[in-house]
Tab-separated table of C-alpha atoms and ligand atoms in Angstrom:
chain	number	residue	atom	x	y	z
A	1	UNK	CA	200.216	7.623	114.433
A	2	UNK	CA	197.243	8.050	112.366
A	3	UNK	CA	194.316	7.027	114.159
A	4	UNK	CA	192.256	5.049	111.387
A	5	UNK	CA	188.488	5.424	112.894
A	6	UNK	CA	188.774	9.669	112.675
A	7	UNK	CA	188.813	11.049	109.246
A	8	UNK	CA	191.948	12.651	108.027
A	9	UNK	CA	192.748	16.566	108.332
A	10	UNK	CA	195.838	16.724	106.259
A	11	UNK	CA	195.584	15.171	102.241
A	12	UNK	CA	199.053	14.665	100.525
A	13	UNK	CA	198.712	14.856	96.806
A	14	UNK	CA	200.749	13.676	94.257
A	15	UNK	CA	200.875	15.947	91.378
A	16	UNK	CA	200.160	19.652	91.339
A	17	UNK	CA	198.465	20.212	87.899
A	18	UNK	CA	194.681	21.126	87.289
A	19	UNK	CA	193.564	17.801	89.138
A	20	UNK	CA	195.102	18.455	92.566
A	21	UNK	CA	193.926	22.134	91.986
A	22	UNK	CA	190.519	20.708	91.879
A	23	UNK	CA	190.889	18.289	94.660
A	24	UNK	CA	192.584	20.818	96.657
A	25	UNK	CA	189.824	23.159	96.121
A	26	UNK	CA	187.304	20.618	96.751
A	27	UNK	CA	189.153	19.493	100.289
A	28	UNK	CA	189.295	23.024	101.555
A	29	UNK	CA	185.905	23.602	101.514
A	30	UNK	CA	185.752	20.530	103.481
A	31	UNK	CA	188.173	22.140	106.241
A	32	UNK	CA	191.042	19.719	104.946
A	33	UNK	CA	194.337	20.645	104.419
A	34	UNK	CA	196.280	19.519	101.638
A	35	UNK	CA	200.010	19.029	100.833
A	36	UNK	CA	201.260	18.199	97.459
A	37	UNK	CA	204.314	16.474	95.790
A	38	UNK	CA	205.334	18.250	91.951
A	39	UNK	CA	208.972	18.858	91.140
A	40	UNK	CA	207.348	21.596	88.593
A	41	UNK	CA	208.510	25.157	88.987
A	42	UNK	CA	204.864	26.685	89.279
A	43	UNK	CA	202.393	24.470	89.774
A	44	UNK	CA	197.403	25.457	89.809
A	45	UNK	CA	197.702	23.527	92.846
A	46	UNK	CA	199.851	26.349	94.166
A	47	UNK	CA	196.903	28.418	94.832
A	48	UNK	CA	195.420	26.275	97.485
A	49	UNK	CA	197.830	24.705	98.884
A	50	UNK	CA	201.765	24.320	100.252
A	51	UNK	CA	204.303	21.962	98.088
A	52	UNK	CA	207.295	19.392	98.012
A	53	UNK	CA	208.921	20.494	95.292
A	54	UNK	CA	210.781	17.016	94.682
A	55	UNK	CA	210.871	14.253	91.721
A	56	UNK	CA	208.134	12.090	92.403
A	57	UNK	CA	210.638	9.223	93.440
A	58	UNK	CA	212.948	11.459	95.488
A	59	UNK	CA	212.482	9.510	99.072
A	60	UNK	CA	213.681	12.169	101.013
A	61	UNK	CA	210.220	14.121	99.376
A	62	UNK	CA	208.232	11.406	99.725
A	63	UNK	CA	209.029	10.527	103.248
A	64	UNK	CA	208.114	14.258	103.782
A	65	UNK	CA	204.783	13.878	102.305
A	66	UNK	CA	204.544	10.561	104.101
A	67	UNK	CA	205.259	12.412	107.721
A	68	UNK	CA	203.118	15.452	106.815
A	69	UNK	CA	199.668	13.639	105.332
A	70	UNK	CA	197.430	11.282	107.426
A	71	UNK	CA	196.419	9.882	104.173
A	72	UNK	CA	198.165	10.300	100.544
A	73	UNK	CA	195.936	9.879	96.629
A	74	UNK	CA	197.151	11.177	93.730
A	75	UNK	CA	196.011	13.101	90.451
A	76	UNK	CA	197.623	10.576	87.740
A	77	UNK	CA	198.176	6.245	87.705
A	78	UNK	CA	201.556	6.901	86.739
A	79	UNK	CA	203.059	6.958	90.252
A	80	UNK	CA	206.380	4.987	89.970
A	81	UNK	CA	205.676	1.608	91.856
A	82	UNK	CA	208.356	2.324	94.444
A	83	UNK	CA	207.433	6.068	95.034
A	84	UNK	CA	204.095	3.985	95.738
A	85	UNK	CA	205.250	1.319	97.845
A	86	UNK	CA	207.819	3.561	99.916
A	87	UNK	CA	204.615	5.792	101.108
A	88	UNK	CA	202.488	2.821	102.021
A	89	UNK	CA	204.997	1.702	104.482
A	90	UNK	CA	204.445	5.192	106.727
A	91	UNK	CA	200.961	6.874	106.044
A	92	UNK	CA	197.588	4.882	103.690
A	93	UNK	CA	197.833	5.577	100.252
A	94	UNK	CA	194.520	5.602	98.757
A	95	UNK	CA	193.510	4.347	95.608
A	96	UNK	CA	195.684	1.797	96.905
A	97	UNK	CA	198.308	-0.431	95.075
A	98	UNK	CA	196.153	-2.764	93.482
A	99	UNK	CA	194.141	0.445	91.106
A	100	UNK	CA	197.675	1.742	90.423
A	101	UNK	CA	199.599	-1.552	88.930
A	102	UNK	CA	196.205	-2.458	87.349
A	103	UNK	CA	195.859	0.479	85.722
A	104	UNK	CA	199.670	0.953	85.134
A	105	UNK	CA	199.680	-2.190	82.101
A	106	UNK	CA	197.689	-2.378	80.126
A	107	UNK	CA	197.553	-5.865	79.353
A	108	UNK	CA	196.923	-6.640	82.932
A	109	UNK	CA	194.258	-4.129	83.223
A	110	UNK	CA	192.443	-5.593	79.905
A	111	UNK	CA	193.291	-9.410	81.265
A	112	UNK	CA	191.527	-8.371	84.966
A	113	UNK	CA	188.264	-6.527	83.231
A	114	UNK	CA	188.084	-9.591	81.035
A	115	UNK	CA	188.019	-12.101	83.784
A	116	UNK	CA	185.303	-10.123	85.612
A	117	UNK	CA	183.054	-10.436	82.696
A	118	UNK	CA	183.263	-6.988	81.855
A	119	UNK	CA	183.969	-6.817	78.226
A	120	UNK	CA	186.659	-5.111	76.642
A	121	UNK	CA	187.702	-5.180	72.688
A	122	UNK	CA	189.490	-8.351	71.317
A	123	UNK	CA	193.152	-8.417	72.502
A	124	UNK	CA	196.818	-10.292	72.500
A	125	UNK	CA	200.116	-9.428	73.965
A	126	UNK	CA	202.933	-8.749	71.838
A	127	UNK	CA	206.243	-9.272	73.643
A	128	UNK	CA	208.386	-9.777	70.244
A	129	UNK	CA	207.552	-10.047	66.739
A	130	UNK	CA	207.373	-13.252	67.070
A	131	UNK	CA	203.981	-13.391	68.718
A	132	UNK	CA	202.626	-11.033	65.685
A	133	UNK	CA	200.860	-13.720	64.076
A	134	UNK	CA	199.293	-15.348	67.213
A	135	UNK	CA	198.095	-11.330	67.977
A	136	UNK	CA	196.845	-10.827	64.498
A	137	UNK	CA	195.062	-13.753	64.352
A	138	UNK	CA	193.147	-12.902	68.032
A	139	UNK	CA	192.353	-9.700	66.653
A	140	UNK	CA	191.976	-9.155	63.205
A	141	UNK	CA	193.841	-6.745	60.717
A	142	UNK	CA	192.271	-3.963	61.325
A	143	UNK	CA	193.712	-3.145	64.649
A	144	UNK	CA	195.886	-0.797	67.246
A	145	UNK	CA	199.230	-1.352	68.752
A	146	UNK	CA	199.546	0.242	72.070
A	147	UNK	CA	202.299	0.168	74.394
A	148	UNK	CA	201.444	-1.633	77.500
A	149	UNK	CA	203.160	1.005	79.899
A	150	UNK	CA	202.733	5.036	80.101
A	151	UNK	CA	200.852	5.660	76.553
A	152	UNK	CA	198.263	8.206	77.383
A	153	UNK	CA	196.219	10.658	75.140
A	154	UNK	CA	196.775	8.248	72.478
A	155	UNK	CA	200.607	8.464	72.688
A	156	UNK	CA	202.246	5.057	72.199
A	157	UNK	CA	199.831	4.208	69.873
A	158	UNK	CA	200.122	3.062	66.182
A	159	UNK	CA	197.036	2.091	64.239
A	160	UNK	CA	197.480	-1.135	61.738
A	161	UNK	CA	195.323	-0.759	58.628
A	162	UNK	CA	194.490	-3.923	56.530
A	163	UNK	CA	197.230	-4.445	53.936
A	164	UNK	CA	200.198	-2.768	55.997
A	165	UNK	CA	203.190	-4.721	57.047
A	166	UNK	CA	202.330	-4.945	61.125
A	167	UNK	CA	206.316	-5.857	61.429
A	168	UNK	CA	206.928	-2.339	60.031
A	169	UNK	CA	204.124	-0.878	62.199
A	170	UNK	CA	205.457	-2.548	65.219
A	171	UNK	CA	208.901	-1.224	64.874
A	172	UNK	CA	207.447	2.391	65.542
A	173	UNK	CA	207.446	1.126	69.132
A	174	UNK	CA	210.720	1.216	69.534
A	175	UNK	CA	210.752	-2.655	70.598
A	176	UNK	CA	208.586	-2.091	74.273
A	177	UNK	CA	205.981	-4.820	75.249
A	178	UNK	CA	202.778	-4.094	73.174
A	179	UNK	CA	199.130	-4.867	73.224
A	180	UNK	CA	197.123	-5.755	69.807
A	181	UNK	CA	193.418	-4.632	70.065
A	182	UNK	CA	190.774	-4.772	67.577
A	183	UNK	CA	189.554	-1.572	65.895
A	184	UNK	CA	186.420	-1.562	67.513
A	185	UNK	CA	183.698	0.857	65.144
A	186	UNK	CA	182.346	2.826	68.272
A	187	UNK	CA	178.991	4.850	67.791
A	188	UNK	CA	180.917	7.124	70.437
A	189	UNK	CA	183.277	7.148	73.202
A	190	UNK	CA	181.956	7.863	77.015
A	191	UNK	CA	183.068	7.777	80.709
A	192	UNK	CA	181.223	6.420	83.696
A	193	UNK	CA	182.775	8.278	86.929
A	194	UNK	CA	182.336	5.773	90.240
A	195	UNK	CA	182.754	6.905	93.669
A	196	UNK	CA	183.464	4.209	96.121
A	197	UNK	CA	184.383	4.901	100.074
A	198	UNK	CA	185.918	2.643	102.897
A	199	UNK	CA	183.324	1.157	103.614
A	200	UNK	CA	182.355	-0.084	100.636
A	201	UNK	CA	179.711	1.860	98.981
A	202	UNK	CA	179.270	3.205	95.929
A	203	UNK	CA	177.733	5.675	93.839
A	204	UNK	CA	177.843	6.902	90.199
A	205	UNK	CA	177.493	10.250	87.968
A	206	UNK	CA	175.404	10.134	84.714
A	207	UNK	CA	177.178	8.939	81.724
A	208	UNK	CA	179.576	11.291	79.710
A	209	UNK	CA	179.870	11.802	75.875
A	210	UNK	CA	183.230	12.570	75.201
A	211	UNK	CA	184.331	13.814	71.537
A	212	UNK	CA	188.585	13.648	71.117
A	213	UNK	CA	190.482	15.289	68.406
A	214	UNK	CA	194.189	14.593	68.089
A	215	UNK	CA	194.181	12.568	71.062
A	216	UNK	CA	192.855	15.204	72.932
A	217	UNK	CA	189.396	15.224	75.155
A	218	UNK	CA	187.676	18.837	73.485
A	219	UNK	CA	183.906	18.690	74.863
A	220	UNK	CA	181.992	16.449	76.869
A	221	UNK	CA	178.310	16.384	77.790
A	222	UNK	CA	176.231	14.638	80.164
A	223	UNK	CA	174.222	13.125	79.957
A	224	UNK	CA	175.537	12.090	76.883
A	225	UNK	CA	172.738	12.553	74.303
A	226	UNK	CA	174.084	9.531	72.299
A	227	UNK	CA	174.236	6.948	75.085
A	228	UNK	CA	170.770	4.655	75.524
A	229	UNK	CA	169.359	4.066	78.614
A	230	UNK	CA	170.416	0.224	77.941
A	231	UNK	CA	174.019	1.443	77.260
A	232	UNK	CA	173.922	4.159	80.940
A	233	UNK	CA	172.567	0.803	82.863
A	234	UNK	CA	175.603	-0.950	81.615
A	235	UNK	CA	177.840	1.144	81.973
A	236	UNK	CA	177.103	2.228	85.610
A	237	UNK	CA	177.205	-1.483	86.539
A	238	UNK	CA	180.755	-2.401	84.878
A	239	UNK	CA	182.315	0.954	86.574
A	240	UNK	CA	180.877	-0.582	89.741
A	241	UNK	CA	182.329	-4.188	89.409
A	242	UNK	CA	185.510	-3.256	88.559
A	243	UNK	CA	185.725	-0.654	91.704
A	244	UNK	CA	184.465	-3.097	93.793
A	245	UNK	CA	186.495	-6.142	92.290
A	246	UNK	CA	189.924	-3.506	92.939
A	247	UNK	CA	188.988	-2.584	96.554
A	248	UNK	CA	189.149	0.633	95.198
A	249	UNK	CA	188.859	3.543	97.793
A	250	UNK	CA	187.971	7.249	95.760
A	251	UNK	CA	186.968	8.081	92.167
A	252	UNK	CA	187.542	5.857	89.392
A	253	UNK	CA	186.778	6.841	85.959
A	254	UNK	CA	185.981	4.326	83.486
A	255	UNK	CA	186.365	5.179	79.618
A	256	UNK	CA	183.906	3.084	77.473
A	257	UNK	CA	183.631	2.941	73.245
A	258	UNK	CA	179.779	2.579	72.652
A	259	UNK	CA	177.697	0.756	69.870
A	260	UNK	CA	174.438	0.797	70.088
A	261	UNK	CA	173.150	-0.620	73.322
A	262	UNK	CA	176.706	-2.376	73.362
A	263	UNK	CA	179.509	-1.172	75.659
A	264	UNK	CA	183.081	-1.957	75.508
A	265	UNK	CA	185.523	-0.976	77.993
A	266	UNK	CA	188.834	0.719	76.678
A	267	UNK	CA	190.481	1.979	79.855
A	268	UNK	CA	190.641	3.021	83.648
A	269	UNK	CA	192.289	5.342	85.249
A	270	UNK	CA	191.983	5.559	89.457
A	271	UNK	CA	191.483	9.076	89.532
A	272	UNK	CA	189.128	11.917	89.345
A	273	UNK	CA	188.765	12.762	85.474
A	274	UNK	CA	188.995	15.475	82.908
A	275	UNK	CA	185.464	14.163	81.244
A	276	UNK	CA	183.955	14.676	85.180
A	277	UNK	CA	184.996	18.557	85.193
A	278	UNK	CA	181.445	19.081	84.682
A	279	UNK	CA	180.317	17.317	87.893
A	280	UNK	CA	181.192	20.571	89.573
A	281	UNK	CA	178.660	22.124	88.101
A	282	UNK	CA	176.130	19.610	87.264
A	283	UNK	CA	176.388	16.949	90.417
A	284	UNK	CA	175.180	17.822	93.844
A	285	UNK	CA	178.425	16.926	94.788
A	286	UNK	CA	181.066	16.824	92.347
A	287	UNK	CA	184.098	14.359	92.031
A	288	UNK	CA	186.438	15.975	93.240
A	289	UNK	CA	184.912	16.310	96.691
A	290	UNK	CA	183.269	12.539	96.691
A	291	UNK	CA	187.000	11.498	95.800
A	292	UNK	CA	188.427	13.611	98.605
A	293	UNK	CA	185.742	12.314	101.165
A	294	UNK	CA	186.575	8.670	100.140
A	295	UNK	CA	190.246	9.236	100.618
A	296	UNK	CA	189.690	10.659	103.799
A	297	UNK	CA	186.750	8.454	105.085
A	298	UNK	CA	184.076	10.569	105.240
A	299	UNK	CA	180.637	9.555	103.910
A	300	UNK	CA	179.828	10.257	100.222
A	301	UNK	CA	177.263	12.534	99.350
A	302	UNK	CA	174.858	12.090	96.576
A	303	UNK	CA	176.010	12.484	93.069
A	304	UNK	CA	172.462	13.445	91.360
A	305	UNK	CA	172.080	15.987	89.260
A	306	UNK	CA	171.564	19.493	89.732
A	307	UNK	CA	170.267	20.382	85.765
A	308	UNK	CA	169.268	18.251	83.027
A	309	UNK	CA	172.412	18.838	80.931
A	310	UNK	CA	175.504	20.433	80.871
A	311	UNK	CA	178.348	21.120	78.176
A	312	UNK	CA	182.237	20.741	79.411
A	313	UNK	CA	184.440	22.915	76.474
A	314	UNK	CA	188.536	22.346	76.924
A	315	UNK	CA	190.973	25.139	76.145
A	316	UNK	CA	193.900	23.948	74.796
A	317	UNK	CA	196.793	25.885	73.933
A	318	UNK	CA	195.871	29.306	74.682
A	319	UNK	CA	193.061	30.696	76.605
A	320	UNK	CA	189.725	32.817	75.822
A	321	UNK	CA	190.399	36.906	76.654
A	322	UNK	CA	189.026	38.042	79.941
A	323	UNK	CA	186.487	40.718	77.457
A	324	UNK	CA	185.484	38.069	75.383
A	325	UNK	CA	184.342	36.018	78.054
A	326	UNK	CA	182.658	38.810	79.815
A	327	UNK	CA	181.049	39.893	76.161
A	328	UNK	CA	179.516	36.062	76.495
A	329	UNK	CA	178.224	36.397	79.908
A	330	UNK	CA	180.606	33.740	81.069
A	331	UNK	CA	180.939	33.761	84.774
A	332	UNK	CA	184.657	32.804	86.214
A	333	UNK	CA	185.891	31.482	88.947
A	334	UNK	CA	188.579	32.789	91.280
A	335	UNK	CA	191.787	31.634	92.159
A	336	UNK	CA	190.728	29.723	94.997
A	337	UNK	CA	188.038	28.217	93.166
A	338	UNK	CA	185.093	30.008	94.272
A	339	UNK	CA	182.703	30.671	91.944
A	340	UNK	CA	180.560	33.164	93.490
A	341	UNK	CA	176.696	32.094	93.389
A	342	UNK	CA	175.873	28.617	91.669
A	343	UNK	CA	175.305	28.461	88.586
A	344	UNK	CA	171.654	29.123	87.080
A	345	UNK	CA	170.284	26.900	84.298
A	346	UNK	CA	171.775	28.682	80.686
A	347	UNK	CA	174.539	29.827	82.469
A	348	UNK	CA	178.327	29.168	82.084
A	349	UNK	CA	181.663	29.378	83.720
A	350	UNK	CA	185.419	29.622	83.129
A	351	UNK	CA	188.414	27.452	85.047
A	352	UNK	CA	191.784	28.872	84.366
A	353	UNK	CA	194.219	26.613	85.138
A	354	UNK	CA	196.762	29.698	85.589
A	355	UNK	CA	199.554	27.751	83.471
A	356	UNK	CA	201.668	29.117	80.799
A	357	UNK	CA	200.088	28.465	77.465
A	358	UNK	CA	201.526	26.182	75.342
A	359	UNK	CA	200.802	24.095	71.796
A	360	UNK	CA	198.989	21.087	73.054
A	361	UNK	CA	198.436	21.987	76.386
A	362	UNK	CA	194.835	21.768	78.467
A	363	UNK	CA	194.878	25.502	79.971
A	364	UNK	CA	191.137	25.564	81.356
A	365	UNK	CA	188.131	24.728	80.565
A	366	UNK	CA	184.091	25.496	80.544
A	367	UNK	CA	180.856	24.119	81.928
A	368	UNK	CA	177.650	25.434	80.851
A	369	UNK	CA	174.658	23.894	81.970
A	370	UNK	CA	170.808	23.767	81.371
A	371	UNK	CA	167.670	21.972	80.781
A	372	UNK	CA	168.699	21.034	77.377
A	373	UNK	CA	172.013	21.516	75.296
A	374	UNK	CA	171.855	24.641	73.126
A	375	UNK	CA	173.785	23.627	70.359
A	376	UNK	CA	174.330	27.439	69.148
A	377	UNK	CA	175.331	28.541	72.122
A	378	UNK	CA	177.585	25.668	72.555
A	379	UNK	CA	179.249	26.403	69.434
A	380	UNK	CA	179.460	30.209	70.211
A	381	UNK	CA	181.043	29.431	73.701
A	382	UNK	CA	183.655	26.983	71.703
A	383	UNK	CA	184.734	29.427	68.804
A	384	UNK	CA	185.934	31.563	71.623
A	385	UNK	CA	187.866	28.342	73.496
A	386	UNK	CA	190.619	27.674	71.786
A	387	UNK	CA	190.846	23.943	70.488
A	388	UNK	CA	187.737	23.251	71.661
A	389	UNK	CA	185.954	24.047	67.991
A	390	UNK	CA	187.643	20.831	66.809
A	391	UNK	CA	185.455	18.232	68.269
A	392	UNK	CA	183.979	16.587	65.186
A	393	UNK	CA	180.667	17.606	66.080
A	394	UNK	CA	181.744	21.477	65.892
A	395	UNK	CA	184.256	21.693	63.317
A	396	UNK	CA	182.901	22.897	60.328
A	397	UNK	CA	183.533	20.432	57.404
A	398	UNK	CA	184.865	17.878	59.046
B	401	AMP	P1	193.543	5.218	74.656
B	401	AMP	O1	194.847	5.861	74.997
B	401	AMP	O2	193.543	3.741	74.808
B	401	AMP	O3	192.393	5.869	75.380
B	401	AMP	O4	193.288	5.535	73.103
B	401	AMP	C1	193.200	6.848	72.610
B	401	AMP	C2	192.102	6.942	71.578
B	401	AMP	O5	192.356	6.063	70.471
B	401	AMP	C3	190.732	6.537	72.107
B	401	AMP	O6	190.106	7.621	72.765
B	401	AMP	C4	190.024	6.136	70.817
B	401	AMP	O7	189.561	7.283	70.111
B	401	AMP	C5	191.127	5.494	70.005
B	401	AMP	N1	191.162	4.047	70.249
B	401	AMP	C6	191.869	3.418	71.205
B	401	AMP	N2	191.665	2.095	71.173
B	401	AMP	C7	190.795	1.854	70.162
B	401	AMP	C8	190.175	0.676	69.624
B	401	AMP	N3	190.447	-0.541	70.091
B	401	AMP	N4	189.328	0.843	68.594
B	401	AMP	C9	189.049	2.067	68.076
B	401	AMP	N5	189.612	3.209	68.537
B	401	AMP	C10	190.465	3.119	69.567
């Protein structure tokens, strides 16, 4: 029996991708064990840790992870609700139940942000086409369909342009219970990262820019040159609410859509975040060990700043050659996720993920940091990361 007053010594993680690397990485160094669920057939979190290779709502697996982990989080909100509620009942499964079906729908996820006061783009539920023109009414013609359940990286998703038949846009949906939002004509899109622990506290990063193309997150930067100070203050204190208003326990990552000193909030997810890779580098304590401490119920530690700025790149679909990242001075990390000395300030650093390229597919990524972002040396780094040169603010021509 888990005593609940000691913290934890053995994590079980759900999902063995590049998160629960991190997390992994991040709770060794903290003299924590970690276990992890992933029916894949090679997994980055293989490197630092032992696996259940199971489907994720195999209860034989689960009740293994259960028996082996004094407490069990998890590196994506898609855990299936019973996986979710079958691990509760033997071992604390933080975030707990409440982040996960929130975050899960997103109708109920816009309805509960909404009733904190938190605001969020215009919205209606669209169950049949029946309730089109009640939805297009609430939001306006210009507008996005998105599936309520498992959509992410803006799959699921079918944009409604004034003048098109939304009966005909609908149909692409294949008939499965839809939100209508507004088209809302964000400045930029950011991320506010929020720690909170057992006992209640919380603490934020600075406030990331994040550029998309295809769907895809390509570069961040905090603190995101774009966002106000007006727009950071808001920001921090929505990401705050809602953790609070969730009883969340670990990182929560807020995405926001920013006009001016205006923020809207598009979406949560109760996890540690691609857009808060750079906290390893740039936080005194990055996210993936504040989330791992909350899970566990250890204190937080601060999440200030170590440089003024830094520059997150993401590789997708191949990977930059070991000699051209040694040609750019970029530093790399090892397998365990050491990275040798910390980083100095105009100084950057490789994450291979170790996973079999593939079209589409986030393979590592890099941080460079500094007192100020160095726009041709960010560009230089991202013509030699594959995908990342197609953030709009790097492509050429676009
Ligand atoms: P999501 O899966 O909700 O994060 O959406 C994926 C991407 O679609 C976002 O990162 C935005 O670039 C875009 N998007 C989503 N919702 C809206 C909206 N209401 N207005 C404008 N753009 C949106």
């Amino acid at each position: 029996m888990t005593d609940p007053t000691r913290p934890a010594r053995t994590l079980g993680i759900l999902g063995g991708g590049q998160l629960g690397w991190m997390l992994g990485t991040a709770a060794r160094r903290l003299g924590i064990e970690c276990v992890f669920l992933d029916p894949g057939e090679s997994c980055p979190s293989d490197m630092v840790g032992r696996r259940i290779r199971t489907a994720y709502d195999d209860e034989s697996g689960l009740d293994r992870l259960a028996s082996e982990s004094d407490v069990v989080t998890y590196e994506f909100e898609n855990v299936p609700a019973h996986a979710a509620a079958r691990l509760l009942e033997r071992v604390p499964v933080r975030p707990g139940p409440r982040s996960l079906e929130t975050s899960q729908d997103r109708l109920v996820e816009k309805s509960f942000i909404e009733s904190l006061g938190v605001p969020v783009p215009r919205f209606a539920p669209i169950d049949t086409p029946d309730d089109l023109p009640a939805a297009m009414k609430q939001v306006g013609s210009e507008s996005i369909f998105k599936t309520r359940r498992g959509g992410y990286d803006g799959k699921g998703q079918v944009r409604l342009h004034a003048g098109e038949d939304p009966v005909a846009r609908l149909a692409g949906l294949q008939g499965a219970p839809v939100i209508a939002e507004a088209l809302v004509p964000f400045d930029l899109e950011a991320s506010m990262l929020v720690v909170r622990g057992t006992d209640g506290s919380t603490l934020t990063w600075s406030a990331i820019q994040n550029e998309h193309a295809g769907g895809i997150l390509r570069r961040s930067d905090a603190p995101g040159p774009g966002i106000s100070a007006a727009a950071e203050t808001a920001m921090r204190r929505h990401a705050a609410t809602i953790a609070n208003a969730l009883e969340h326990v670990g990182v929560l990552a807020v995405e926001f859509f920013i006009l001016g000193n205006e923020v809207l909030v598009n979406e949560i997810a109760p996890r540690v975040h691609n857009s808060g890779h750079l906290t390893i580098e740039h936080a005194r304590t990055s996210q993936f060990e504040n989330h791992v401490r909350a899970v566990v119920g250890l204190p937080l530690e601060s999440t200030e700043p170590r440089f003024p700025m830094a520059t997150m790149l993401n590789a997708i679909g191949d990977r930059p050659g070991d000699s051209e990242l040694e040609n750019a001075g970029v530093g790399l990390i090892d397998e365990l996720g050491d990275g040798g000395s910390p980083l100095g300030s105009g100084q950057a650093r490789w994450h291979d993920y170790r996973k079999t390229p593939r079209a589409g597919r986030k393979v590592g990524h890099l941080t460079i940091v500094g007192d100020s972002i160095d726009e041709q040396r960010v560009a230089e780094l991202a013509a030699m990361v594959p995908g990342a040169a197609e953030a709009p603010s790097l492509a050429s021509g676009e």
